[in-house]
Amino acid sequence: MEFILQPWHLLLAAFAGWVNREQQAVIDYLRAENQVLKEAHGKRRIKLNDNQRRRLAVKGKALGRKILKEIGAAFSPDTILRWHRMLIARKWDYVDCRQSHGRPRIIKIVVDLILRIARENPTWGCDRIQGVLENLGYLIGDTTIGNILKEHGIDPAPERKRQMSWATFLKAHWEVLAAID
């Protein structure tokens, strides 16, 4: 007796293979989830590290939202799929390859120097501070100096002059006062 292959045999074999693949994906996911839960033991809220989230996200994405709901995982399907979206977004971010555009920022040392000069010399304006910085070897525009002072809450020279304390006035004019005596 010879075996004759019927069309429904092929259909049955294809369906069995599809069911087997889906079941294997469910088993792989449950194994990974159980392993993660054993690592994070305890009855309190489960806190996972990035590697654990990554493993669950990859396996959960292969299953899909519908099957994740059916198996009743420890984490909601939305959470698992969100982890996967974040993983993919991080992969295609290219943050390391980006080049900065525009002018380079003023280094912290120069900003501190500008603020110190402005506080010690309240009668000096942006142009005079620019001249001092130029003598020190820093080429910075007076508008940039004005922006830095404004950013740190220091008023322009005329307003600073009016708000000068007596101690600051004496410190600024000490040499002249000593020469008078």
C-alpha positions as YAML, in Angstrom:
chain: A
units: angstrom
residues:
- id: 1
  name: MET
  ca: [0.00, 0.00, 0.00]
- id: 2
  name: GLU
  ca: [1.45, 3.31, -1.07]
- id: 3
  name: PHE
  ca: [1.09, 6.54, 0.86]
- id: 4
  name: ILE
  ca: [-0.40, 9.32, -1.21]
- id: 5
  name: LEU
  ca: [0.15, 12.89, 0.01]
- id: 6
  name: GLN
  ca: [-3.13, 14.73, 0.18]
- id: 7
  name: PRO
  ca: [-3.40, 18.59, 0.13]
- id: 8
  name: TRP
  ca: [-4.92, 18.62, 3.59]
- id: 9
  name: HIS
  ca: [-1.75, 16.83, 4.85]
- id: 10
  name: LEU
  ca: [0.33, 19.84, 3.80]
- id: 11
  name: LEU
  ca: [-2.16, 22.21, 5.40]
- id: 12
  name: LEU
  ca: [-2.09, 20.22, 8.65]
- id: 13
  name: ALA
  ca: [1.73, 20.11, 8.69]
- id: 14
  name: ALA
  ca: [1.94, 23.89, 8.13]
- id: 15
  name: PHE
  ca: [-0.59, 24.56, 10.88]
- id: 16
  name: ALA
  ca: [1.23, 22.24, 13.30]
- id: 17
  name: GLY
  ca: [4.52, 24.01, 12.57]
- id: 18
  name: TRP
  ca: [2.95, 27.42, 13.17]
- id: 19
  name: VAL
  ca: [1.40, 26.30, 16.49]
- id: 20
  name: ASN
  ca: [4.69, 24.75, 17.54]
- id: 21
  name: ARG
  ca: [6.61, 27.98, 16.83]
- id: 22
  name: GLU
  ca: [4.09, 30.04, 18.78]
- id: 23
  name: GLN
  ca: [4.16, 27.64, 21.72]
- id: 24
  name: GLN
  ca: [7.96, 27.65, 21.72]
- id: 25
  name: ALA
  ca: [7.95, 31.46, 21.83]
- id: 26
  name: VAL
  ca: [5.55, 31.38, 24.82]
- id: 27
  name: ILE
  ca: [7.74, 28.85, 26.60]
- id: 28
  name: ASP
  ca: [10.89, 30.92, 25.97]
- id: 29
  name: TYR
  ca: [9.19, 34.01, 27.33]
- id: 30
  name: LEU
  ca: [7.92, 32.25, 30.46]
- id: 31
  name: ARG
  ca: [11.35, 30.76, 31.12]
- id: 32
  name: ALA
  ca: [12.98, 34.19, 30.87]
- id: 33
  name: GLU
  ca: [10.30, 35.76, 33.07]
- id: 34
  name: ASN
  ca: [10.63, 33.08, 35.72]
- id: 35
  name: GLN
  ca: [14.38, 33.43, 35.73]
- id: 36
  name: VAL
  ca: [14.09, 37.17, 36.19]
- id: 37
  name: LEU
  ca: [11.55, 36.78, 39.00]
- id: 38
  name: LYS
  ca: [13.82, 34.31, 40.80]
- id: 39
  name: GLU
  ca: [16.66, 36.82, 40.55]
- id: 40
  name: ALA
  ca: [14.49, 39.61, 41.92]
- id: 41
  name: HIS
  ca: [12.85, 37.36, 44.60]
- id: 42
  name: GLY
  ca: [10.52, 38.78, 47.14]
- id: 43
  name: LYS
  ca: [6.88, 39.74, 47.35]
- id: 44
  name: ARG
  ca: [7.43, 43.45, 47.17]
- id: 45
  name: ARG
  ca: [7.44, 45.41, 43.93]
- id: 46
  name: ILE
  ca: [9.76, 43.82, 41.42]
- id: 47
  name: LYS
  ca: [12.63, 46.10, 40.50]
- id: 48
  name: LEU
  ca: [14.51, 45.08, 37.39]
- id: 49
  name: ASN
  ca: [17.80, 46.21, 35.96]
- id: 50
  name: ASP
  ca: [18.21, 47.18, 32.29]
- id: 51
  name: ASN
  ca: [19.49, 43.75, 31.27]
- id: 52
  name: GLN
  ca: [16.46, 41.99, 32.78]
- id: 53
  name: ARG
  ca: [14.06, 44.43, 31.13]
- id: 54
  name: ARG
  ca: [15.84, 43.93, 27.82]
- id: 55
  name: ARG
  ca: [15.45, 40.14, 27.98]
- id: 56
  name: LEU
  ca: [11.74, 40.36, 28.77]
- id: 57
  name: ALA
  ca: [11.16, 43.03, 26.13]
- id: 58
  name: VAL
  ca: [12.75, 40.98, 23.34]
- id: 59
  name: LYS
  ca: [10.82, 37.83, 24.25]
- id: 60
  name: GLY
  ca: [7.57, 39.72, 24.87]
- id: 61
  name: LYS
  ca: [7.73, 41.56, 21.54]
- id: 62
  name: ALA
  ca: [8.02, 38.23, 19.74]
- id: 63
  name: LEU
  ca: [4.78, 37.08, 21.40]
- id: 64
  name: GLY
  ca: [2.71, 40.20, 20.91]
- id: 65
  name: ARG
  ca: [0.17, 41.95, 23.11]
- id: 66
  name: LYS
  ca: [-2.64, 39.39, 22.72]
- id: 67
  name: ILE
  ca: [-0.64, 36.37, 23.86]
- id: 68
  name: LEU
  ca: [1.00, 38.34, 26.69]
- id: 69
  name: LYS
  ca: [-2.49, 39.10, 28.03]
- id: 70
  name: GLU
  ca: [-3.48, 35.44, 27.80]
- id: 71
  name: ILE
  ca: [-0.53, 34.04, 29.69]
- id: 72
  name: GLY
  ca: [-0.97, 36.44, 32.61]
- id: 73
  name: ALA
  ca: [2.62, 37.58, 32.96]
- id: 74
  name: ALA
  ca: [3.96, 39.32, 36.05]
- id: 75
  name: PHE
  ca: [4.20, 42.53, 34.05]
- id: 76
  name: SER
  ca: [1.48, 44.04, 31.91]
- id: 77
  name: PRO
  ca: [1.82, 43.71, 28.13]
- id: 78
  name: ASP
  ca: [1.88, 47.49, 27.81]
- id: 79
  name: THR
  ca: [4.87, 47.68, 30.14]
- id: 80
  name: ILE
  ca: [6.79, 44.99, 28.29]
- id: 81
  name: LEU
  ca: [6.10, 46.54, 24.90]
- id: 82
  name: ARG
  ca: [7.05, 49.99, 26.24]
- id: 83
  name: TRP
  ca: [10.39, 48.54, 27.34]
- id: 84
  name: HIS
  ca: [10.85, 47.22, 23.82]
- id: 85
  name: ARG
  ca: [10.04, 50.61, 22.25]
- id: 86
  name: MET
  ca: [12.55, 52.29, 24.56]
- id: 87
  name: LEU
  ca: [15.15, 49.67, 23.68]
- id: 88
  name: ILE
  ca: [14.66, 50.28, 19.95]
- id: 89
  name: ALA
  ca: [14.66, 54.06, 20.44]
- id: 90
  name: ARG
  ca: [17.93, 53.84, 22.37]
- id: 91
  name: LYS
  ca: [19.45, 51.67, 19.63]
- id: 92
  name: TRP
  ca: [18.68, 54.21, 16.88]
- id: 93
  name: ASP
  ca: [19.45, 57.33, 18.91]
- id: 94
  name: TYR
  ca: [22.92, 58.14, 17.45]
- id: 95
  name: VAL
  ca: [23.58, 60.59, 20.26]
- id: 96
  name: ASP
  ca: [27.29, 59.74, 20.19]
- id: 97
  name: CYS
  ca: [27.60, 60.67, 16.51]
- id: 98
  name: ARG
  ca: [26.03, 64.10, 16.77]
- id: 99
  name: GLN
  ca: [28.19, 67.15, 16.39]
- id: 100
  name: SER
  ca: [27.43, 70.26, 18.34]
- id: 101
  name: HIS
  ca: [26.34, 73.26, 16.31]
- id: 102
  name: GLY
  ca: [26.82, 76.92, 16.97]
- id: 103
  name: ARG
  ca: [29.40, 78.73, 19.01]
- id: 104
  name: PRO
  ca: [31.32, 76.86, 21.70]
- id: 105
  name: ARG
  ca: [30.33, 77.72, 25.23]
- id: 106
  name: ILE
  ca: [32.46, 80.07, 27.33]
- id: 107
  name: ILE
  ca: [34.56, 78.00, 29.70]
- id: 108
  name: LYS
  ca: [33.74, 78.10, 33.41]
- id: 109
  name: ILE
  ca: [37.09, 79.68, 34.36]
- id: 110
  name: VAL
  ca: [36.46, 82.70, 32.13]
- id: 111
  name: VAL
  ca: [32.88, 83.09, 33.40]
- id: 112
  name: ASP
  ca: [34.13, 83.02, 36.99]
- id: 113
  name: LEU
  ca: [36.80, 85.57, 36.10]
- id: 114
  name: ILE
  ca: [34.23, 87.90, 34.51]
- id: 115
  name: LEU
  ca: [31.98, 87.66, 37.58]
- id: 116
  name: ARG
  ca: [34.90, 88.29, 39.93]
- id: 117
  name: ILE
  ca: [36.05, 91.36, 37.99]
- id: 118
  name: ALA
  ca: [32.50, 92.74, 37.89]
- id: 119
  name: ARG
  ca: [32.00, 92.25, 41.64]
- id: 120
  name: GLU
  ca: [35.38, 93.70, 42.64]
- id: 121
  name: ASN
  ca: [35.05, 96.67, 40.29]
- id: 122
  name: PRO
  ca: [31.42, 97.79, 40.37]
- id: 123
  name: THR
  ca: [32.08, 100.93, 38.30]
- id: 124
  name: TRP
  ca: [33.49, 98.99, 35.36]
- id: 125
  name: GLY
  ca: [31.24, 98.33, 32.37]
- id: 126
  name: CYS
  ca: [31.37, 95.55, 29.84]
- id: 127
  name: ASP
  ca: [33.89, 97.35, 27.61]
- id: 128
  name: ARG
  ca: [36.39, 97.82, 30.42]
- id: 129
  name: ILE
  ca: [35.99, 94.20, 31.57]
- id: 130
  name: GLN
  ca: [36.55, 93.17, 27.94]
- id: 131
  name: GLY
  ca: [39.79, 95.17, 27.86]
- id: 132
  name: VAL
  ca: [41.06, 93.52, 31.04]
- id: 133
  name: LEU
  ca: [40.23, 90.07, 29.68]
- id: 134
  name: GLU
  ca: [41.97, 90.92, 26.41]
- id: 135
  name: ASN
  ca: [45.10, 91.88, 28.39]
- id: 136
  name: LEU
  ca: [44.86, 88.47, 30.06]
- id: 137
  name: GLY
  ca: [44.63, 86.74, 26.68]
- id: 138
  name: TYR
  ca: [40.89, 86.03, 26.48]
- id: 139
  name: LEU
  ca: [39.18, 87.41, 23.37]
- id: 140
  name: ILE
  ca: [35.51, 87.79, 24.34]
- id: 141
  name: GLY
  ca: [33.03, 90.35, 23.05]
- id: 142
  name: ASP
  ca: [31.43, 92.94, 25.29]
- id: 143
  name: THR
  ca: [27.95, 91.68, 24.40]
- id: 144
  name: THR
  ca: [28.92, 88.20, 25.61]
- id: 145
  name: ILE
  ca: [30.20, 89.71, 28.85]
- id: 146
  name: GLY
  ca: [26.92, 91.61, 29.25]
- id: 147
  name: ASN
  ca: [24.94, 88.41, 28.67]
- id: 148
  name: ILE
  ca: [27.01, 86.54, 31.26]
- id: 149
  name: LEU
  ca: [26.48, 89.31, 33.82]
- id: 150
  name: LYS
  ca: [22.74, 89.39, 33.09]
- id: 151
  name: GLU
  ca: [22.54, 85.59, 33.36]
- id: 152
  name: HIS
  ca: [24.10, 85.71, 36.84]
- id: 153
  name: GLY
  ca: [21.94, 88.57, 38.05]
- id: 154
  name: ILE
  ca: [24.56, 91.32, 37.98]
- id: 155
  name: ASP
  ca: [23.25, 94.68, 36.80]
- id: 156
  name: PRO
  ca: [25.04, 96.85, 34.23]
- id: 157
  name: ALA
  ca: [27.71, 99.27, 35.50]
- id: 158
  name: PRO
  ca: [25.51, 102.35, 36.18]
- id: 159
  name: GLU
  ca: [23.09, 100.39, 38.38]
- id: 160
  name: ARG
  ca: [25.90, 98.53, 40.13]
- id: 161
  name: LYS
  ca: [27.55, 101.85, 40.91]
- id: 162
  name: ARG
  ca: [24.43, 103.09, 42.72]
- id: 163
  name: GLN
  ca: [24.10, 99.91, 44.75]
- id: 164
  name: MET
  ca: [27.68, 99.84, 46.00]
- id: 165
  name: SER
  ca: [28.08, 99.22, 49.73]
- id: 166
  name: TRP
  ca: [30.36, 101.33, 51.88]
- id: 167
  name: ALA
  ca: [32.74, 98.40, 52.43]
- id: 168
  name: THR
  ca: [33.03, 97.83, 48.67]
- id: 169
  name: PHE
  ca: [33.66, 101.54, 48.10]
- id: 170
  name: LEU
  ca: [36.43, 101.59, 50.70]
- id: 171
  name: LYS
  ca: [38.00, 98.45, 49.28]
- id: 172
  name: ALA
  ca: [37.97, 99.87, 45.75]
- id: 173
  name: HIS
  ca: [39.43, 103.25, 46.81]
- id: 174
  name: TRP
  ca: [41.75, 102.20, 49.62]
- id: 175
  name: GLU
  ca: [44.95, 103.25, 47.83]
- id: 176
  name: VAL
  ca: [43.57, 106.70, 47.03]
- id: 177
  name: LEU
  ca: [42.38, 107.19, 50.62]
- id: 178
  name: ALA
  ca: [45.77, 106.14, 51.95]
- id: 179
  name: ALA
  ca: [47.52, 108.61, 49.62]
- id: 180
  name: ILE
  ca: [45.37, 111.48, 50.92]
- id: 181
  name: ASP
  ca: [46.60, 111.02, 54.46]
...
